[in-house]
């Protein structure tokens, strides 16, 4: 990083910093929703559900994708382009697998009679997990854009910041999922 | 020695600008579109927020004049209104549905679009880069997006005024069931969908802005500008952004559940509802209180999002025009911090009478009353700054003084409301209306006016007209007290808020004349705001020109830029900072700008 600018030395890159603040903001949104779950759950008339097994598979997929993106970042810094490229592809595939498992999980719940009517654990699950899927989707889109961008220019970019920002976000979405999953498991 | 030094410091500053005036720094090809419309210059974006905010303020203010007409003269009709407003005033009377729509829109517009978007958007954008010594925001692009999301939100909100069933009419707090059930009222139909859409866009705008403000303050300060040398304006705008970034997402999650209740058949907020003419609703098991928790978790920080920028600007302007350092700088920063923390811990004081567990209630009473401590520290420091000062009564200064006065008056009534037992009688009465209009509405407006009068020369290179400014100040100050002070008595007598006609109540007949009086004053005050808007636009082209770089003889960095700074703010290098922002009347010198190095025999440099 630049340290010619005197007081700017050793500071976190502004883009990374902005990302961290944005993550705090996303955390607050999910904290709001899970708090709503807790408040609502303590009121009379609460209906519980049992979590479909599929959510364990999706957990596996997203955890694995965290590993692959971390390795991809490492490959990028070692300027090992082919390895970077294949690891990123695996990451995207795992993320898509995660989403597919989630959607099948929803379907299983829905077929077991948990519809949108009501305001129990099931309806919270659809909305909270659904919003999480949107964040994963956003990550996939950003990852693909970044990936293509680093190949489109005439000069290859070896700037690690976009990759690092991406990796951080990815781990965050993973962490967020673990939090949500454990939250629902404990509340069952 | 000291006198000479003062003269020297001064002349140096002036000669510095003589050449660079009117020169633009990065003069790459700028079209009208890139310069004024999709601009990425923080100063232009600030002006965009300011002027949009002013248009909103006029709309929101006009709404209040209309419903005050109804409140003051419930038995009369005004045929001319039908000519102007068409279906909004059939037969010259405002219908019940339209009355509630007006009140709801008035609240939404003033709280969010004027005092949040307009106020933070203007001054965070304008002052942060200029006062910390940066060429622009951390991400000028996100900054531009922030304005255009605000613009989009504005268009959607305005369009809701024109749909057939009318805009949302269930109060600015959007409590269900009125906000959740389309069948509940005409305004709950499309109007409410547009309201939620507009608010979602608004939240995105605030988040993008807030992210940028935070990373700019923390990452882009010029050399020597340590956090403890920041002007208090920046500290206040910084905490404002932190509050916004952490509380708006919670509002968004509340709105998401609301949307599902409206359109997907869930019933998070709904239970056992019977609508006359429609019949029983099949929503079961929800709780409207849940929405209140989510709303007020934002809602209370939101009132401080509105107030903190005003506090920061008042601190700065009071110090400059008192020619004295702000009293207790670190205490000012500490109290801002304390307020920001406590703002998240008091939301349930809006819910004392919702059946809240009384034990929990007492915890919230304690936390609420704790806010009085940092508030009192700030008031004490402002007054001490003024103590035996050599005050310059510029229009900006007058409004800053007005801000302090109003904040004291309104804060005191907060202490009444913060006691849950007193709140049982005061809740939902005109006492609450009086409280929050004085402490938040009018006082934040005074902070904003102070800021506009003070920084207008930096924004447009001209001064606002002083005569109009003094009329504006005195009429607005007197008017604000005359309008809102009597409302405390109405509230203490039990007069509830949110009714359009009190003449059927034997107990409130005594207030008929008072209500007429309040309405009359409201119209006069509104007229004076139009005078201000006239002054604002007139002075952009016809105002007296600024001829010195530092017209208020102020220490902060924005006054080291050319009179009309271009994109990039400083033509040469960004100045380095050597001291805090409040070296006024020090060592026999009137003021010492932040970029002046510490002299060899200066007393206790900061
Ligand atoms: C000493 C400080 C304060 C205390 C103890 C306090 C306390 C309260 C309480 C208990 C209420 C609820 C009243 C009710 O609905 O029954 C209230 C309402 C309100 N307060 Fe304050 N307040 C304080 C300062 C402020 C400040 C500084 C602002 C804004 C900048 C503010 C803005 C509001 C608003 C907007 C409402 C009413 C919202 C509504 O119901 O529509 N208050 N206050
Ligand atoms: Cu509050």
mmCIF file of C-alpha atoms and ligand atoms in Angstrom, chain B residues 172 296 303-304 307 349-350 368 407 411 414-415 417-418 423 427-428 432 435-436 439-440 497, ligand 1:
data_model
loop_
_atom_site.group_PDB
_atom_site.id
_atom_site.type_symbol
_atom_site.label_atom_id
_atom_site.label_comp_id
_atom_site.label_asym_id
_atom_site.label_seq_id
_atom_site.Cartn_x
_atom_site.Cartn_y
_atom_site.Cartn_z
ATOM 1 C CA UNK B 172 -45.227 8.979 9.842
ATOM 2 C CA UNK B 296 -38.351 2.827 17.216
ATOM 3 C CA UNK B 303 -34.048 11.834 16.054
ATOM 4 C CA UNK B 304 -30.376 12.154 16.930
ATOM 5 C CA UNK B 307 -30.053 16.665 15.784
ATOM 6 C CA UNK B 349 -39.674 5.161 25.811
ATOM 7 C CA UNK B 350 -41.970 5.574 22.826
ATOM 8 C CA UNK B 368 -33.707 7.750 28.845
ATOM 9 C CA UNK B 407 -32.718 22.707 22.503
ATOM 10 C CA UNK B 411 -34.976 18.969 26.186
ATOM 11 C CA UNK B 414 -38.242 15.344 27.327
ATOM 12 C CA UNK B 415 -37.494 14.796 30.996
ATOM 13 C CA UNK B 417 -41.962 12.396 29.011
ATOM 14 C CA UNK B 418 -39.081 10.137 29.973
ATOM 15 C CA UNK B 423 -46.083 9.539 30.164
ATOM 16 C CA UNK B 427 -48.469 10.101 25.689
ATOM 17 C CA UNK B 428 -50.168 10.891 22.386
ATOM 18 C CA UNK B 432 -45.471 15.264 22.773
ATOM 19 C CA UNK B 435 -41.726 18.437 22.786
ATOM 20 C CA UNK B 436 -40.470 17.018 19.556
ATOM 21 C CA UNK B 439 -36.311 19.922 20.400
ATOM 22 C CA UNK B 440 -35.990 18.274 17.040
ATOM 23 C CA UNK B 497 -52.862 14.361 18.904
HETATM 24 C C1 LIG C 1 -33.524 14.865 27.528
HETATM 25 C C2 LIG C 1 -33.720 14.341 26.401
HETATM 26 C C3 LIG C 1 -35.012 13.684 25.904
HETATM 27 C C4 LIG C 1 -35.870 12.867 26.542
HETATM 28 C C5 LIG C 1 -35.778 12.398 27.966
HETATM 29 C C6 LIG C 1 -36.917 12.528 25.609
HETATM 30 C C7 LIG C 1 -37.990 11.720 25.869
HETATM 31 C C8 LIG C 1 -39.017 11.443 25.005
HETATM 32 C C9 LIG C 1 -40.093 10.540 25.250
HETATM 33 C C10 LIG C 1 -40.274 9.729 26.512
HETATM 34 C C11 LIG C 1 -40.919 10.531 24.169
HETATM 35 C C12 LIG C 1 -42.187 9.701 23.988
HETATM 36 C C13 LIG C 1 -43.382 10.483 24.329
HETATM 37 C C14 LIG C 1 -44.637 9.771 23.994
HETATM 38 O O1 LIG C 1 -44.863 9.410 22.817
HETATM 39 O O2 LIG C 1 -45.446 9.579 24.910
HETATM 40 C C15 LIG C 1 -40.358 11.413 23.235
HETATM 41 C C16 LIG C 1 -40.892 11.659 21.997
HETATM 42 C C17 LIG C 1 -40.160 12.221 20.985
HETATM 43 N N1 LIG C 1 -38.929 12.810 21.097
HETATM 44 FE FE1 LIG C 1 -37.862 13.069 22.779
HETATM 45 N N2 LIG C 1 -36.676 13.129 24.441
HETATM 46 C C18 LIG C 1 -35.506 13.829 24.577
HETATM 47 C C19 LIG C 1 -34.872 14.538 23.606
HETATM 48 C C20 LIG C 1 -35.248 14.493 22.290
HETATM 49 C C21 LIG C 1 -34.444 14.971 21.221
HETATM 50 C C22 LIG C 1 -33.090 15.620 21.386
HETATM 51 C C23 LIG C 1 -35.144 14.743 20.090
HETATM 52 C C24 LIG C 1 -34.796 15.037 18.679
HETATM 53 C C25 LIG C 1 -33.757 15.550 18.250
HETATM 54 C C26 LIG C 1 -36.383 14.130 20.435
HETATM 55 C C27 LIG C 1 -37.356 13.758 19.516
HETATM 56 C C28 LIG C 1 -38.525 13.156 19.842
HETATM 57 C C29 LIG C 1 -39.561 12.784 18.909
HETATM 58 C C30 LIG C 1 -39.489 12.984 17.380
HETATM 59 C C31 LIG C 1 -40.602 12.223 19.610
HETATM 60 C C32 LIG C 1 -41.967 11.765 19.167
HETATM 61 C C33 LIG C 1 -42.170 10.927 18.004
HETATM 62 C C34 LIG C 1 -43.636 10.606 17.781
HETATM 63 O O3 LIG C 1 -44.277 10.018 18.646
HETATM 64 O O4 LIG C 1 -44.137 10.950 16.705
HETATM 65 N N3 LIG C 1 -36.426 13.990 21.789
HETATM 66 N N4 LIG C 1 -39.193 11.961 23.766
#
